DNA sequence: ATAAGAGCCGGG
DNA sequence: CCGGCTCTTATC
């Protein structure tokens, strides 16, 4: 057989793979995991990943040849392809979607149509239609335009006709341009030309240059620098040190006295001191470490349940050290939000240059470099610290995965597909590599705790806080009572104010937690009861005072705050509910002499916003910090002795089966910020319902009790860990279609799954960005086959898609939507 | 996803 | 009847 074909994965949400033909040489060269550029559809060029190479001509269509091979060696490993396949099948998405999530964007090249002017002479305006003239005119000023530029010039979507006309008349030309988005960073270095390296020649040279003091200066600096440092001399450095200009250096190069050369440079470089000695462990930490190691002898996965401030990190460090010295790579996964410089600096002190960091804040080029370093198993990529997407890196030799703050919900990706859970996917990844997994948390997720209790995972506890610091004292404040007795000032109870005042007097810091940003979530007219709503979503607009704006937190819509009611024109607008902004304002009035700051999405959006606030807090420039749940994660400060929770009730009443578990976790984590030194910290939780079981459990630090109670509830109401859930979401511009479609789908599901299908149900926000939404949940008992259930859902989905009426309804499937 | 082709309405 | 919009269909 002399025909060669390759099956490739394209980064599009289509189930099938695509087959192209290649010649024999290409077939011999190509390996699975290499990138190829291929023509796709009528005019596009895409990057695909080679999945298989074979001789089987596909039936029913002619294959196209590939455009180009993009790699010398695979950039995706066999292990990864296996992992991708698992992910696509488990999370019910396509390989293309996994590919898109996995690869740094810079690896994907895409073609774009470029339009250029061909006609030399100037045309009369009258020879064009209005639109044609606009394009022609734009091309006079710019040598080339993209399709999107033309769309914005003409202010409409369909521009093909206009381009077609101009093309026919030979006025413009089009070409497909392919962009390689990754550009290696190149640095210029300077050295003395070898012909001047001997002593005499040098002397002669310096004499010759007496009349050119600037050039002489550069030369002298070069000598000085090259004796000082044995490294190559960077041209920028040379220019700076010699106080000269680039032209002077250029002249010397032109004269043949200096030579320039280029070295490709890594963007990711650790600049810091040598690694310091690893802190020796306390007795408890040592025991935990030994327990983990012996657990790993029989379990591939172990849960480390360690209270806040117990020094889990030190235990990780020891374990990492041991794996690294056995020559294997380690992946340390954290929730995005906990990836603060604080933790990274700390780890860099131990592991120095062996660390690479990988997450979404990194530029595309930096991510490609980390990718390559991991793939080539470079010394600087032995320990990878990253958020959930770091599990897509091309590990060749993975020995250990640490999933820290295992319970964090941000490990789950909700949209777009793949809707994967970072922790669970890491378990599968580790399994493929035959590596171990260590999960850590002070408040484990019920699932993981259950798995540990039932022996599926190993289980190790670390009960003592580091240095025997006491857990904070937690006090519940009944604000219903306080309101009745008129002991509230704004949203502050007299107890909270007392404690804050005391704290400030002692020169200690305070953290206040309010799980809502903005000033107030609802603006209401007290005369007619009307409150402004988002035009695109079914929610009230949130009032943001600092911009005097009403904003929608779902679609970003905003408008200026009105003075009078839009319905009845009376100026009796009032706000309902409160967010961080309002608390900040009240504090400024209550404590005018103290520095108050706010930490939420609005203040940390800017690039170093987060770090700036943390620095300020560390340097005692902030006395009181108000914030959302951002506060709960991994901040480690010595001087915070009081944590206040403004209102625990909206957490508990959140409409989700995990609301109680989450509330417990969040309140525990927030509490953990108080008193990390000798002095015992204090936590005040304001609530309308101080006898709520969860609040009681938080105040007595009773995770186990919470676990037992919640587990019972989960069983009663058929929730994880006893049942698995697959959630299906329906979205459409038309309410009718969405409703009818979701009902049809539900009926079809019920034919087989009966009572374990719940819904369709309108979520608390029933319309977002003009799409109407409803949800259906499928509960899957332990004994029911997951694979078969998924197959059944797929089957129904296929039938659903073939019904014309429902063709516009979007169906999103979320496996383990928790 | 995404773009080309099919079907459908308002101005000449 | 054409140009421009929405819906449908195919992509190796």
PDB file of C-alpha atoms in Angstrom, chain A residues 168-361:
ATOM      1  CA  UNK A 168     -13.347  41.110  -9.377  1.00  0.00           C
ATOM      2  CA  UNK A 169     -12.304  44.539 -10.508  1.00  0.00           C
ATOM      3  CA  UNK A 170      -8.725  43.836  -9.547  1.00  0.00           C
ATOM      4  CA  UNK A 171      -8.600  46.713  -7.107  1.00  0.00           C
ATOM      5  CA  UNK A 172      -7.712  44.591  -4.125  1.00  0.00           C
ATOM      6  CA  UNK A 173      -6.015  41.278  -3.508  1.00  0.00           C
ATOM      7  CA  UNK A 174      -6.542  38.790  -0.710  1.00  0.00           C
ATOM      8  CA  UNK A 175      -4.225  36.280   0.846  1.00  0.00           C
ATOM      9  CA  UNK A 176      -4.355  33.917   3.774  1.00  0.00           C
ATOM     10  CA  UNK A 177      -1.746  34.706   6.323  1.00  0.00           C
ATOM     11  CA  UNK A 178      -0.724  32.248   8.953  1.00  0.00           C
ATOM     12  CA  UNK A 179       0.594  33.536  12.226  1.00  0.00           C
ATOM     13  CA  UNK A 180       3.008  31.796  14.485  1.00  0.00           C
ATOM     14  CA  UNK A 181       2.113  33.425  17.750  1.00  0.00           C
ATOM     15  CA  UNK A 182       5.133  32.317  19.700  1.00  0.00           C
ATOM     16  CA  UNK A 183       8.267  34.368  19.367  1.00  0.00           C
ATOM     17  CA  UNK A 184      11.334  33.341  21.295  1.00  0.00           C
ATOM     18  CA  UNK A 185      12.993  36.134  23.201  1.00  0.00           C
ATOM     19  CA  UNK A 186      16.325  36.935  21.609  1.00  0.00           C
ATOM     20  CA  UNK A 187      19.024  38.931  23.347  1.00  0.00           C
ATOM     21  CA  UNK A 188      21.895  40.734  21.700  1.00  0.00           C
ATOM     22  CA  UNK A 189      25.381  40.298  23.074  1.00  0.00           C
ATOM     23  CA  UNK A 190      28.619  42.068  22.202  1.00  0.00           C
ATOM     24  CA  UNK A 191      32.155  40.732  22.079  1.00  0.00           C
ATOM     25  CA  UNK A 192      35.483  41.932  20.793  1.00  0.00           C
ATOM     26  CA  UNK A 193      36.335  40.799  17.310  1.00  0.00           C
ATOM     27  CA  UNK A 194      38.831  37.891  17.460  1.00  0.00           C
ATOM     28  CA  UNK A 195      41.283  39.777  15.232  1.00  0.00           C
ATOM     29  CA  UNK A 196      41.918  42.211  18.071  1.00  0.00           C
ATOM     30  CA  UNK A 197      42.336  39.685  20.793  1.00  0.00           C
ATOM     31  CA  UNK A 198      46.110  39.781  20.938  1.00  0.00           C
ATOM     32  CA  UNK A 199      47.876  42.307  23.201  1.00  0.00           C
ATOM     33  CA  UNK A 200      49.606  44.318  20.465  1.00  0.00           C
ATOM     34  CA  UNK A 201      46.530  44.630  18.386  1.00  0.00           C
ATOM     35  CA  UNK A 202      44.662  45.894  21.399  1.00  0.00           C
ATOM     36  CA  UNK A 203      47.208  48.526  22.227  1.00  0.00           C
ATOM     37  CA  UNK A 204      47.208  49.668  18.637  1.00  0.00           C
ATOM     38  CA  UNK A 205      43.453  49.810  18.664  1.00  0.00           C
ATOM     39  CA  UNK A 206      43.245  51.965  21.779  1.00  0.00           C
ATOM     40  CA  UNK A 207      45.784  54.408  20.365  1.00  0.00           C
ATOM     41  CA  UNK A 208      43.843  54.605  17.174  1.00  0.00           C
ATOM     42  CA  UNK A 209      40.745  55.497  19.102  1.00  0.00           C
ATOM     43  CA  UNK A 210      42.197  58.397  21.128  1.00  0.00           C
ATOM     44  CA  UNK A 211      40.352  60.738  18.838  1.00  0.00           C
ATOM     45  CA  UNK A 212      37.063  58.934  19.431  1.00  0.00           C
ATOM     46  CA  UNK A 213      36.570  59.142  23.197  1.00  0.00           C
ATOM     47  CA  UNK A 214      33.056  57.727  23.145  1.00  0.00           C
ATOM     48  CA  UNK A 215      34.108  54.618  21.276  1.00  0.00           C
ATOM     49  CA  UNK A 216      37.112  54.244  23.521  1.00  0.00           C
ATOM     50  CA  UNK A 217      34.875  54.479  26.528  1.00  0.00           C
ATOM     51  CA  UNK A 218      32.715  51.641  25.216  1.00  0.00           C
ATOM     52  CA  UNK A 219      35.751  49.486  24.626  1.00  0.00           C
ATOM     53  CA  UNK A 220      37.169  50.130  28.081  1.00  0.00           C
ATOM     54  CA  UNK A 221      33.818  49.277  29.662  1.00  0.00           C
ATOM     55  CA  UNK A 222      33.675  46.065  27.664  1.00  0.00           C
ATOM     56  CA  UNK A 223      37.099  45.001  28.990  1.00  0.00           C
ATOM     57  CA  UNK A 224      36.089  45.889  32.492  1.00  0.00           C
ATOM     58  CA  UNK A 225      32.834  43.956  32.299  1.00  0.00           C
ATOM     59  CA  UNK A 226      34.375  40.875  30.755  1.00  0.00           C
ATOM     60  CA  UNK A 227      36.980  40.612  33.510  1.00  0.00           C
ATOM     61  CA  UNK A 228      34.336  41.194  36.189  1.00  0.00           C
ATOM     62  CA  UNK A 229      31.855  38.625  34.960  1.00  0.00           C
ATOM     63  CA  UNK A 230      32.643  35.573  33.008  1.00  0.00           C
ATOM     64  CA  UNK A 231      29.239  35.711  31.304  1.00  0.00           C
ATOM     65  CA  UNK A 232      28.488  37.077  27.820  1.00  0.00           C
ATOM     66  CA  UNK A 233      28.054  40.852  27.749  1.00  0.00           C
ATOM     67  CA  UNK A 234      24.565  42.014  27.070  1.00  0.00           C
ATOM     68  CA  UNK A 235      24.454  44.957  24.646  1.00  0.00           C
ATOM     69  CA  UNK A 236      21.952  46.872  26.751  1.00  0.00           C
ATOM     70  CA  UNK A 237      24.158  46.514  29.801  1.00  0.00           C
ATOM     71  CA  UNK A 238      27.214  47.640  27.872  1.00  0.00           C
ATOM     72  CA  UNK A 239      25.433  50.699  26.593  1.00  0.00           C
ATOM     73  CA  UNK A 240      24.271  51.638  30.065  1.00  0.00           C
ATOM     74  CA  UNK A 241      27.581  51.097  31.845  1.00  0.00           C
ATOM     75  CA  UNK A 242      29.604  52.969  29.264  1.00  0.00           C
ATOM     76  CA  UNK A 243      27.051  55.788  29.239  1.00  0.00           C
ATOM     77  CA  UNK A 244      27.021  55.628  25.497  1.00  0.00           C
ATOM     78  CA  UNK A 245      24.434  55.183  22.753  1.00  0.00           C
ATOM     79  CA  UNK A 246      23.472  52.434  20.374  1.00  0.00           C
ATOM     80  CA  UNK A 247      24.969  54.344  17.439  1.00  0.00           C
ATOM     81  CA  UNK A 248      28.424  54.324  19.020  1.00  0.00           C
ATOM     82  CA  UNK A 249      28.243  50.569  19.478  1.00  0.00           C
ATOM     83  CA  UNK A 250      26.988  50.206  15.948  1.00  0.00           C
ATOM     84  CA  UNK A 251      29.915  52.197  14.572  1.00  0.00           C
ATOM     85  CA  UNK A 252      32.318  49.882  16.363  1.00  0.00           C
ATOM     86  CA  UNK A 253      30.548  46.884  14.917  1.00  0.00           C
ATOM     87  CA  UNK A 254      30.653  48.415  11.433  1.00  0.00           C
ATOM     88  CA  UNK A 255      34.394  49.047  11.842  1.00  0.00           C
ATOM     89  CA  UNK A 256      34.811  45.361  12.632  1.00  0.00           C
ATOM     90  CA  UNK A 257      36.168  46.046  16.096  1.00  0.00           C
ATOM     91  CA  UNK A 258      33.179  44.593  17.924  1.00  0.00           C
ATOM     92  CA  UNK A 259      30.970  41.703  16.995  1.00  0.00           C
ATOM     93  CA  UNK A 260      27.372  41.139  17.882  1.00  0.00           C
ATOM     94  CA  UNK A 261      25.772  37.756  18.441  1.00  0.00           C
ATOM     95  CA  UNK A 262      22.400  36.543  19.574  1.00  0.00           C
ATOM     96  CA  UNK A 263      21.294  34.025  22.143  1.00  0.00           C
ATOM     97  CA  UNK A 264      17.764  32.822  22.633  1.00  0.00           C
ATOM     98  CA  UNK A 265      16.799  33.617  26.142  1.00  0.00           C
ATOM     99  CA  UNK A 266      14.381  32.110  28.598  1.00  0.00           C
ATOM    100  CA  UNK A 267      11.730  34.455  29.848  1.00  0.00           C
ATOM    101  CA  UNK A 268      11.246  32.474  32.967  1.00  0.00           C
ATOM    102  CA  UNK A 269      14.140  33.001  35.222  1.00  0.00           C
ATOM    103  CA  UNK A 270      14.488  32.785  38.904  1.00  0.00           C
ATOM    104  CA  UNK A 271      16.280  35.764  40.360  1.00  0.00           C
ATOM    105  CA  UNK A 272      17.007  35.244  43.992  1.00  0.00           C
ATOM    106  CA  UNK A 273      19.352  33.955  46.564  1.00  0.00           C
ATOM    107  CA  UNK A 274      20.609  30.436  46.812  1.00  0.00           C
ATOM    108  CA  UNK A 275      18.207  27.884  48.165  1.00  0.00           C
ATOM    109  CA  UNK A 276      18.103  27.929  51.906  1.00  0.00           C
ATOM    110  CA  UNK A 277      18.119  24.879  54.099  1.00  0.00           C
ATOM    111  CA  UNK A 278      14.822  23.138  54.460  1.00  0.00           C
ATOM    112  CA  UNK A 279      13.335  23.873  57.851  1.00  0.00           C
ATOM    113  CA  UNK A 280      13.396  20.887  60.087  1.00  0.00           C
ATOM    114  CA  UNK A 281       9.966  19.548  60.881  1.00  0.00           C
ATOM    115  CA  UNK A 282       8.225  19.593  64.202  1.00  0.00           C
ATOM    116  CA  UNK A 283       7.480  16.270  65.783  1.00  0.00           C
ATOM    117  CA  UNK A 284       3.901  16.285  64.527  1.00  0.00           C
ATOM    118  CA  UNK A 285       4.913  17.247  61.034  1.00  0.00           C
ATOM    119  CA  UNK A 286       7.522  14.504  61.048  1.00  0.00           C
ATOM    120  CA  UNK A 287       4.889  11.957  62.072  1.00  0.00           C
ATOM    121  CA  UNK A 288       2.560  13.174  59.334  1.00  0.00           C
ATOM    122  CA  UNK A 289       5.332  12.869  56.761  1.00  0.00           C
ATOM    123  CA  UNK A 290       6.101   9.308  57.814  1.00  0.00           C
ATOM    124  CA  UNK A 291       2.386   8.472  57.763  1.00  0.00           C
ATOM    125  CA  UNK A 292       2.076   9.815  54.237  1.00  0.00           C
ATOM    126  CA  UNK A 293       5.048   7.789  53.088  1.00  0.00           C
ATOM    127  CA  UNK A 294       3.768   4.579  54.570  1.00  0.00           C
ATOM    128  CA  UNK A 295       0.311   5.327  53.211  1.00  0.00           C
ATOM    129  CA  UNK A 296       1.813   5.650  49.739  1.00  0.00           C
ATOM    130  CA  UNK A 297       3.076   2.111  50.013  1.00  0.00           C
ATOM    131  CA  UNK A 298      -0.480   0.838  49.773  1.00  0.00           C
ATOM    132  CA  UNK A 299      -2.456   3.819  48.415  1.00  0.00           C
ATOM    133  CA  UNK A 300      -1.857   5.885  45.335  1.00  0.00           C
ATOM    134  CA  UNK A 301      -3.889   8.726  46.788  1.00  0.00           C
ATOM    135  CA  UNK A 302      -3.643  10.119  50.270  1.00  0.00           C
ATOM    136  CA  UNK A 303      -5.604  12.879  51.943  1.00  0.00           C
ATOM    137  CA  UNK A 304      -3.756  15.080  54.392  1.00  0.00           C
ATOM    138  CA  UNK A 305      -6.255  16.617  56.753  1.00  0.00           C
ATOM    139  CA  UNK A 306      -4.409  19.355  58.584  1.00  0.00           C
ATOM    140  CA  UNK A 307      -5.922  22.271  60.475  1.00  0.00           C
ATOM    141  CA  UNK A 308      -5.129  25.805  59.278  1.00  0.00           C
ATOM    142  CA  UNK A 309      -1.640  26.905  60.208  1.00  0.00           C
ATOM    143  CA  UNK A 310      -0.483  23.390  60.956  1.00  0.00           C
ATOM    144  CA  UNK A 311       2.363  23.743  58.513  1.00  0.00           C
ATOM    145  CA  UNK A 312       1.175  21.505  55.713  1.00  0.00           C
ATOM    146  CA  UNK A 313       3.499  23.333  53.359  1.00  0.00           C
ATOM    147  CA  UNK A 314       6.588  22.172  55.269  1.00  0.00           C
ATOM    148  CA  UNK A 315       5.429  18.585  54.991  1.00  0.00           C
ATOM    149  CA  UNK A 316       4.886  19.047  51.246  1.00  0.00           C
ATOM    150  CA  UNK A 317       8.356  20.542  50.934  1.00  0.00           C
ATOM    151  CA  UNK A 318       9.994  17.487  52.488  1.00  0.00           C
ATOM    152  CA  UNK A 319       8.028  15.143  50.303  1.00  0.00           C
ATOM    153  CA  UNK A 320       8.758  17.150  47.161  1.00  0.00           C
ATOM    154  CA  UNK A 321      12.440  17.170  48.025  1.00  0.00           C
ATOM    155  CA  UNK A 322      12.473  13.380  48.234  1.00  0.00           C
ATOM    156  CA  UNK A 323      10.662  12.906  44.927  1.00  0.00           C
ATOM    157  CA  UNK A 324      12.877  15.452  43.172  1.00  0.00           C
ATOM    158  CA  UNK A 325      16.030  13.778  44.394  1.00  0.00           C
ATOM    159  CA  UNK A 326      14.763  10.500  42.971  1.00  0.00           C
ATOM    160  CA  UNK A 327      14.799  12.290  39.597  1.00  0.00           C
ATOM    161  CA  UNK A 328      11.062  12.698  39.087  1.00  0.00           C
ATOM    162  CA  UNK A 329       8.904  15.717  38.334  1.00  0.00           C
ATOM    163  CA  UNK A 330       6.418  17.103  40.836  1.00  0.00           C
ATOM    164  CA  UNK A 331       3.203  18.986  40.108  1.00  0.00           C
ATOM    165  CA  UNK A 332       1.916  21.235  42.876  1.00  0.00           C
ATOM    166  CA  UNK A 333      -1.642  22.349  42.114  1.00  0.00           C
ATOM    167  CA  UNK A 334      -3.366  25.184  43.885  1.00  0.00           C
ATOM    168  CA  UNK A 335      -6.576  27.102  43.335  1.00  0.00           C
ATOM    169  CA  UNK A 336      -5.844  30.105  41.122  1.00  0.00           C
ATOM    170  CA  UNK A 337      -6.553  32.564  43.865  1.00  0.00           C
ATOM    171  CA  UNK A 338      -4.028  31.037  46.249  1.00  0.00           C
ATOM    172  CA  UNK A 339      -1.193  31.389  43.756  1.00  0.00           C
ATOM    173  CA  UNK A 340       0.162  34.396  45.515  1.00  0.00           C
ATOM    174  CA  UNK A 341       3.730  35.535  45.336  1.00  0.00           C
ATOM    175  CA  UNK A 342       3.891  34.791  49.047  1.00  0.00           C
ATOM    176  CA  UNK A 343       3.737  31.045  48.524  1.00  0.00           C
ATOM    177  CA  UNK A 344       5.894  31.017  45.414  1.00  0.00           C
ATOM    178  CA  UNK A 345       8.654  33.001  47.085  1.00  0.00           C
ATOM    179  CA  UNK A 346       8.531  30.637  49.985  1.00  0.00           C
ATOM    180  CA  UNK A 347       8.935  27.607  47.768  1.00  0.00           C
ATOM    181  CA  UNK A 348      11.626  29.300  45.743  1.00  0.00           C
ATOM    182  CA  UNK A 349      13.638  29.664  48.904  1.00  0.00           C
ATOM    183  CA  UNK A 350      13.755  25.889  49.126  1.00  0.00           C
ATOM    184  CA  UNK A 351      13.847  24.797  45.530  1.00  0.00           C
ATOM    185  CA  UNK A 352      15.314  27.809  43.765  1.00  0.00           C
ATOM    186  CA  UNK A 353      15.764  27.254  40.079  1.00  0.00           C
ATOM    187  CA  UNK A 354      13.952  23.954  39.941  1.00  0.00           C
ATOM    188  CA  UNK A 355      10.587  25.729  40.019  1.00  0.00           C
ATOM    189  CA  UNK A 356       8.399  26.771  37.110  1.00  0.00           C
ATOM    190  CA  UNK A 357       5.088  28.499  37.628  1.00  0.00           C
ATOM    191  CA  UNK A 358       2.215  28.047  35.207  1.00  0.00           C
ATOM    192  CA  UNK A 359      -1.141  29.792  35.206  1.00  0.00           C
ATOM    193  CA  UNK A 360      -3.437  32.031  33.247  1.00  0.00           C
ATOM    194  CA  UNK A 361      -1.806  35.308  34.274  1.00  0.00           C
TER     195      UNK A 361
END
